Amino acid sequence: MSATFTVPAATAQAAAPFLPATAGGSRRVPSTLSSTIPSPASDAAYEAAHETHRRFRHGVYSVQCPTCHVPAGERCTLRRAVHAARREAYWIARPGTTLVPLLVAGA
């Protein structure tokens, strides 16, 4: 038996965009998706992951943000988010890798 929670439409949209809205503007989210709703423990884990990536300049933190102009290795001025332009710059600057580089290099 699965319990359901009623959450505001904006929160449910981010958590489960595939669920239809109910009358009143909220969405019914099954309890299996409740893990996507922030909690103190997940907030701490999220912050720790971003801080680790920032500290070691991994992922999007390896490039400068073209939106807020922070250098590589610094967090964007957005709280708990990274600008879309920074993600795009990371994917453009990311070197192309192949699954089997040694086999492809010999071809």
GROMACS .gro file of C-alpha atoms in nm:
model
  107
    1MET     CA    1   0.000   0.000   0.000
    2SER     CA    2   0.149   0.330  -0.109
    3ALA     CA    3   0.083   0.661   0.063
    4THR     CA    4   0.060   0.982  -0.134
    5PHE     CA    5   0.153   1.337  -0.045
    6THR     CA    6   0.010   1.658  -0.182
    7VAL     CA    7   0.276   1.916  -0.264
    8PRO     CA    8   0.260   2.255  -0.437
    9ALA     CA    9   0.261   2.237  -0.816
   10ALA     CA   10   0.600   2.411  -0.851
   11THR     CA   11   0.772   2.161  -0.622
   12ALA     CA   12   0.598   1.866  -0.782
   13GLN     CA   13   0.690   1.994  -1.129
   14ALA     CA   14   1.058   1.974  -1.041
   15ALA     CA   15   1.021   1.640  -0.864
   16ALA     CA   16   0.785   1.464  -1.101
   17PRO     CA   17   0.695   1.651  -1.421
   18PHE     CA   18   0.517   1.346  -1.563
   19LEU     CA   19   0.237   1.342  -1.305
   20PRO     CA   20  -0.088   1.518  -1.400
   21ALA     CA   21  -0.209   1.810  -1.192
   22THR     CA   22  -0.515   1.765  -0.975
   23ALA     CA   23  -0.793   2.017  -0.933
   24GLY     CA   24  -0.657   2.298  -0.718
   25GLY     CA   25  -0.317   2.325  -0.887
   26SER     CA   26  -0.131   2.063  -0.684
   27ARG     CA   27   0.004   1.728  -0.790
   28ARG     CA   28  -0.032   1.393  -0.621
   29VAL     CA   29   0.317   1.251  -0.576
   30PRO     CA   30   0.355   0.883  -0.482
   31SER     CA   31   0.565   0.814  -0.174
   32THR     CA   32   0.830   0.646  -0.390
   33LEU     CA   33   0.916   0.992  -0.523
   34SER     CA   34   0.924   1.150  -0.178
   35SER     CA   35   1.299   1.098  -0.171
   36THR     CA   36   1.329   1.384  -0.423
   37ILE     CA   37   1.164   1.625  -0.180
   38PRO     CA   38   1.446   1.800   0.013
   39SER     CA   39   1.522   1.697   0.368
   40PRO     CA   40   1.799   1.809   0.606
   41ALA     CA   41   2.006   1.498   0.531
   42SER     CA   42   1.973   1.531   0.154
   43ASP     CA   43   2.050   1.905   0.178
   44ALA     CA   44   2.377   1.830   0.356
   45ALA     CA   45   2.470   1.560   0.103
   46TYR     CA   46   2.387   1.792  -0.187
   47GLU     CA   47   2.599   2.073  -0.042
   48ALA     CA   48   2.888   1.836   0.029
   49ALA     CA   49   2.882   1.701  -0.326
   50HIS     CA   50   2.884   2.050  -0.478
   51GLU     CA   51   3.159   2.165  -0.241
   52THR     CA   52   3.374   1.864  -0.336
   53HIS     CA   53   3.321   1.931  -0.707
   54ARG     CA   54   3.400   2.300  -0.656
   55ARG     CA   55   3.711   2.233  -0.449
   56PHE     CA   56   3.863   1.994  -0.701
   57ARG     CA   57   3.727   2.179  -1.008
   58HIS     CA   58   3.529   1.882  -1.139
   59GLY     CA   59   3.241   1.899  -1.382
   60VAL     CA   60   3.088   2.240  -1.439
   61TYR     CA   61   3.319   2.392  -1.178
   62SER     CA   62   3.612   2.339  -1.417
   63VAL     CA   63   3.504   2.631  -1.639
   64GLN     CA   64   3.432   3.000  -1.578
   65CYS     CA   65   3.063   3.097  -1.560
   66PRO     CA   66   2.973   3.324  -1.854
   67THR     CA   67   2.659   3.448  -1.675
   68CYS     CA   68   2.787   3.563  -1.335
   69HIS     CA   69   3.159   3.574  -1.435
   70VAL     CA   70   3.291   3.374  -1.141
   71PRO     CA   71   3.621   3.196  -1.213
   72ALA     CA   72   3.659   2.821  -1.241
   73GLY     CA   73   3.647   2.653  -0.903
   74GLU     CA   74   3.395   2.901  -0.757
   75ARG     CA   75   3.020   2.861  -0.709
   76CYS     CA   76   2.774   3.064  -0.914
   77THR     CA   77   2.593   3.349  -0.744
   78LEU     CA   78   2.275   3.138  -0.758
   79ARG     CA   79   2.211   2.951  -0.436
   80ARG     CA   80   2.218   2.573  -0.479
   81ALA     CA   81   2.229   2.595  -0.857
   82VAL     CA   82   2.460   2.636  -1.152
   83HIS     CA   83   2.375   2.861  -1.446
   84ALA     CA   84   2.269   2.681  -1.764
   85ALA     CA   85   2.530   2.874  -1.964
   86ARG     CA   86   2.803   2.733  -1.740
   87ARG     CA   87   2.679   2.379  -1.796
   88GLU     CA   88   2.675   2.443  -2.170
   89ALA     CA   89   3.029   2.587  -2.162
   90TYR     CA   90   3.143   2.276  -1.974
   91TRP     CA   91   2.993   2.041  -2.233
   92ILE     CA   92   3.147   2.241  -2.519
   93ALA     CA   93   3.492   2.247  -2.353
   94ARG     CA   94   3.476   1.882  -2.250
   95PRO     CA   95   3.711   1.668  -2.459
   96GLY     CA   96   3.545   1.402  -2.666
   97THR     CA   97   3.617   1.055  -2.533
   98THR     CA   98   3.548   0.721  -2.685
   99LEU     CA   99   3.456   0.402  -2.511
  100VAL     CA  100   3.760   0.218  -2.642
  101PRO     CA  101   4.025   0.482  -2.720
  102LEU     CA  102   4.309   0.239  -2.797
  103LEU     CA  103   4.108   0.044  -3.053
  104VAL     CA  104   3.972   0.359  -3.217
  105ALA     CA  105   4.319   0.522  -3.234
  106GLY     CA  106   4.455   0.233  -3.438
  107ALA     CA  107   4.175   0.246  -3.695
   0.00000   0.00000   0.00000
